[in-house]
Amino acid sequence: MEVILRPSAEAAVRLVARIVARELRARPNLVLGLATGRTMEGVYRELIRLHREEGLDFSRCRTFNLDEYAGVPPTDERSFRHWMQEHFFRHVNLRPENVHLPDGMAPDLEAECRRYEEAIRSAGGVDLQLLGIGVAGHIGFNEPLSSLQSRTRVKALTPMTIRQNAAWCGGEERVPRRAVTMGVGTILEARWCVLLALGSEKAEVVARAVEGPITSMVPASALQLHPRCTVILDEEAGGRLALKEYCRWLFENEPEWDAFRREDRP
Ligand code: F6R
């Protein structure tokens, strides 16, 4: 795991957007795994800016979102499809047929989970997977106790996640109780995982995921097993890490980040 600590949320967000932009320019038919949530808002804003001002081209890009609420139609403002449409899809030149989310309204959700796995496989697998982390330690909706080998399936939300997502849905009682999510095993098959976390409320769970033992109690800790996982944090989210100094040093000194460093100091 490579953990990069940036001085501000803006710098962390910009770095994630630039990673996406670089990968997409190198491989225009990139298979991009997407996440929803507050953390990702800035990333999508920056990608939209790069599309408008620097011609970043999504016309051949294929996207797969991590998850979707079960039983919530795409027209409902709580649905991830609706959120993605508003915050990203309608602002860039992605082709509708290249955009994929699980269908939370499918009459047979188990069949839908199998279909989604198959769709990812037939696209050649995810090249770059963007991830956030929930206060409960989830990636996607892989709540604590999720099998670290799980595949796309229906998962019940923990009370902690329901509280986290209450503002999104307009109150705790309006948060759907179940979601279709890529499994931890599905996520681990992406060629590159980039997890972004911002703010002090994520500091404790980030430290457990990154420096703690690998445990299904913190499904994000499974990323420690991934051969290429980059965790990008602002100072607040990295506030509880024992290896803070090292994580700051990496970005400033490792050749891999040279180009990004130069762009950050025009
Ligand atoms: C969303 C998702 C979740 C979020 C996580 C963080 O598609 O898969 O794992 O990334 O709950 O959410 P925010 O960014 O709202 O704190």
XYZ file of C-alpha atoms and ligand atoms in Angstrom:
282
model
C 0.000 0.000 0.000
C 1.254 3.446 -0.828
C -0.153 6.163 1.399
C 0.156 9.762 0.218
C -0.513 12.619 2.579
C -1.371 15.986 0.989
C -1.567 19.273 2.857
C -5.207 20.031 2.022
C -8.394 18.420 0.765
C -8.052 20.420 -2.476
C -4.558 19.052 -3.116
C -5.685 15.475 -2.377
C -8.714 15.811 -4.662
C -6.625 17.361 -7.440
C -4.154 14.492 -7.261
C -6.879 11.874 -7.650
C -8.400 13.737 -10.612
C -4.984 14.028 -12.254
C -4.341 10.317 -11.817
C -7.622 9.607 -13.615
C -6.770 12.125 -16.352
C -3.306 10.665 -16.905
C -4.631 7.095 -17.099
C -7.428 8.101 -19.462
C -5.058 9.959 -21.775
C -2.734 6.959 -21.854
C -5.606 4.549 -22.478
C -8.711 6.207 -23.959
C -10.853 3.074 -23.475
C -9.986 2.901 -19.782
C -12.317 0.886 -17.562
C -12.889 3.227 -14.645
C -14.465 2.122 -11.371
C -16.453 4.929 -9.744
C -17.694 5.774 -6.271
C -20.361 8.190 -5.080
C -20.316 10.314 -1.933
C -19.187 13.617 -0.549
C -15.500 12.746 -0.841
C -15.830 12.255 -4.600
C -17.682 15.487 -5.335
C -14.479 17.500 -5.774
C -12.905 14.798 -7.933
C -15.826 14.880 -10.360
C -15.800 18.689 -10.347
C -12.133 18.678 -11.293
C -12.649 16.023 -13.994
C -15.459 18.114 -15.480
C -13.135 21.119 -15.480
C -10.417 19.099 -17.214
C -12.977 17.943 -19.789
C -14.149 21.503 -20.497
C -10.862 23.364 -20.310
C -8.298 20.778 -21.355
C -10.364 18.534 -23.610
C -10.175 15.425 -21.423
C -12.046 12.928 -23.558
C -14.376 10.326 -22.031
C -15.894 9.179 -25.342
C -14.298 5.716 -25.194
C -14.082 5.386 -21.424
C -16.171 2.667 -19.759
C -17.347 3.131 -16.170
C -18.605 0.772 -13.463
C -19.959 2.170 -10.226
C -19.326 0.315 -7.002
C -22.854 0.195 -5.734
C -26.510 1.228 -5.811
C -29.321 1.219 -3.275
C -31.779 -1.668 -3.578
C -35.371 -0.765 -4.391
C -34.687 2.865 -5.274
C -35.540 3.871 -8.870
C -32.971 5.851 -10.886
C -35.303 8.859 -10.930
C -35.259 9.013 -7.108
C -32.834 11.628 -5.795
C -31.413 9.122 -3.304
C -30.268 6.768 -6.070
C -26.596 6.663 -6.955
C -27.539 6.695 -10.641
C -29.282 10.028 -10.122
C -26.352 11.409 -8.103
C -23.808 10.322 -10.747
C -25.923 11.827 -13.477
C -26.085 15.182 -11.694
C -22.499 15.314 -10.424
C -20.636 13.794 -13.358
C -22.224 11.935 -16.257
C -24.272 14.770 -17.740
C -21.276 17.129 -17.712
C -18.828 15.000 -19.716
C -18.892 13.095 -23.004
C -19.310 9.594 -21.600
C -21.540 7.497 -23.853
C -24.636 6.219 -22.012
C -23.970 2.656 -23.191
C -20.531 2.769 -21.556
C -21.892 3.731 -18.135
C -22.723 0.908 -15.731
C -24.307 0.790 -12.293
C -25.977 -2.169 -10.621
C -29.749 -2.063 -11.152
C -31.193 -1.818 -7.654
C -34.703 -2.233 -9.097
C -34.022 -5.563 -10.841
C -36.767 -8.075 -9.953
C -34.130 -10.740 -9.258
C -31.269 -9.020 -7.456
C -29.124 -12.140 -7.278
C -29.293 -12.506 -11.050
C -28.498 -8.796 -11.338
C -25.361 -9.291 -9.208
C -24.210 -12.110 -11.477
C -24.933 -9.966 -14.545
C -22.887 -7.095 -13.127
C -19.895 -9.317 -12.430
C -20.142 -10.656 -15.975
C -20.339 -7.146 -17.433
C -17.134 -6.165 -15.598
C -15.427 -9.326 -16.807
C -16.448 -8.839 -20.404
C -15.145 -5.248 -20.329
C -11.770 -6.763 -19.459
C -11.868 -5.906 -15.726
C -11.520 -2.557 -13.985
C -8.266 -0.699 -14.736
C -8.559 2.017 -12.112
C -10.976 1.824 -9.208
C -11.807 4.961 -7.216
C -12.812 4.319 -3.621
C -13.992 6.261 -0.614
C -14.135 4.814 2.871
C -17.105 4.816 5.214
C -16.822 5.598 8.926
C -17.753 1.948 9.491
C -14.699 0.869 7.465
C -16.569 -0.092 4.332
C -15.476 0.187 0.715
C -18.441 0.104 -1.634
C -21.165 -1.097 0.737
C -19.018 -3.899 2.101
C -19.965 -3.406 5.702
C -18.029 -4.854 8.665
C -18.019 -8.678 8.625
C -18.069 -8.744 4.812
C -16.100 -11.670 3.458
C -12.823 -10.419 2.088
C -13.454 -12.655 -0.928
C -17.031 -11.514 -1.495
C -18.430 -10.844 -4.948
C -21.170 -8.453 -6.062
C -24.178 -9.082 -3.840
C -26.928 -7.515 -1.760
C -25.708 -6.196 1.572
C -27.645 -4.824 4.568
C -26.387 -1.447 5.806
C -25.060 -1.065 9.355
C -26.620 1.555 11.670
C -23.360 3.531 11.411
C -23.610 3.725 7.612
C -27.300 4.605 7.835
C -26.353 7.541 10.083
C -23.492 8.533 7.732
C -25.846 8.606 4.731
C -28.801 10.273 6.468
C -27.986 13.763 5.161
C -27.757 12.407 1.594
C -31.199 10.824 1.818
C -32.987 13.523 3.812
C -33.107 11.775 7.188
C -32.164 8.419 8.693
C -35.599 6.930 8.117
C -35.245 7.594 4.376
C -31.941 5.715 3.997
C -32.589 2.422 2.174
C -31.615 -0.575 4.307
C -30.013 -2.647 1.556
C -27.718 -2.059 -1.394
C -26.179 -3.963 -4.284
C -22.413 -3.663 -4.033
C -19.315 -4.990 -5.725
C -17.716 -7.420 -3.253
C -14.353 -6.956 -1.599
C -13.016 -9.707 -3.867
C -14.435 -7.925 -6.919
C -12.757 -4.657 -5.885
C -9.435 -6.382 -5.231
C -9.373 -7.544 -8.863
C -9.115 -3.971 -10.158
C -5.625 -3.360 -11.531
C -5.145 -0.212 -9.504
C -7.163 0.901 -6.474
C -7.063 4.566 -5.448
C -8.761 5.346 -2.156
C -9.423 8.961 -1.202
C -10.318 10.038 2.336
C -10.772 13.584 3.617
C -11.443 15.176 6.981
C -10.904 14.328 10.613
C -14.008 12.153 10.917
C -12.208 9.593 8.717
C -8.893 9.693 10.634
C -9.574 6.805 12.966
C -11.001 4.420 10.385
C -8.205 5.280 7.936
C -5.571 4.402 10.557
C -7.332 1.101 11.250
C -7.614 0.278 7.538
C -4.053 1.225 6.653
C -2.001 0.364 9.722
C -4.249 -2.063 11.570
C -4.633 -5.804 11.065
C -6.450 -7.131 8.011
C -9.894 -7.929 9.318
C -13.442 -8.207 8.023
C -14.360 -5.793 10.842
C -12.691 -3.141 8.645
C -13.289 -4.346 5.078
C -11.084 -1.552 3.676
C -8.123 -3.216 5.406
C -8.319 -5.911 2.684
C -6.684 -3.333 0.399
C -3.430 -4.130 2.212
C -3.476 -7.347 0.159
C -3.749 -5.496 -3.142
C -0.540 -5.361 -5.200
C -1.235 -1.779 -6.293
C -3.249 0.337 -3.917
C -2.704 4.070 -3.417
C -4.377 5.782 -0.477
C -4.563 9.566 -0.825
C -5.359 11.595 2.281
C -5.508 15.178 3.418
C -3.677 16.018 6.648
C -6.859 15.613 8.691
C -7.756 12.164 7.412
C -4.130 11.087 7.916
C -4.031 12.630 11.384
C -3.970 9.303 13.267
C -1.325 7.531 11.179
C 1.867 6.453 12.889
C 3.773 6.764 9.585
C 2.672 10.316 8.769
C 6.172 11.687 8.126
C 6.953 8.853 5.728
C 3.671 9.377 3.846
C 4.439 13.093 3.361
C 7.950 12.283 2.224
C 6.766 9.792 -0.417
C 4.965 12.382 -2.500
C 7.805 14.872 -2.228
C 10.534 12.421 -3.175
C 9.386 9.368 -5.085
C 10.010 9.628 -8.875
C 6.555 8.151 -9.541
C 5.049 11.440 -8.337
C 7.460 13.800 -10.165
C 5.012 14.898 -12.836
C 2.194 15.425 -10.342
C 4.498 17.437 -8.101
C 5.490 19.706 -10.978
C 1.831 20.308 -11.883
C 1.094 21.171 -8.282
C 3.663 23.989 -8.314
C 3.137 25.815 -11.575
C -20.134 5.070 -2.445
C -19.377 4.105 -1.670
C -19.014 4.354 -0.235
C -18.429 5.735 0.015
C -18.121 5.925 1.487
C -17.644 7.324 1.805
O -20.326 4.626 -3.768
O -19.088 3.110 -2.203
O -18.102 3.364 0.163
O -17.263 5.904 -0.747
O -19.254 5.661 2.262
O -18.688 8.220 1.628
P -18.468 9.805 1.736
O -17.525 10.166 0.672
O -19.835 10.393 1.515
O -17.924 10.042 3.096
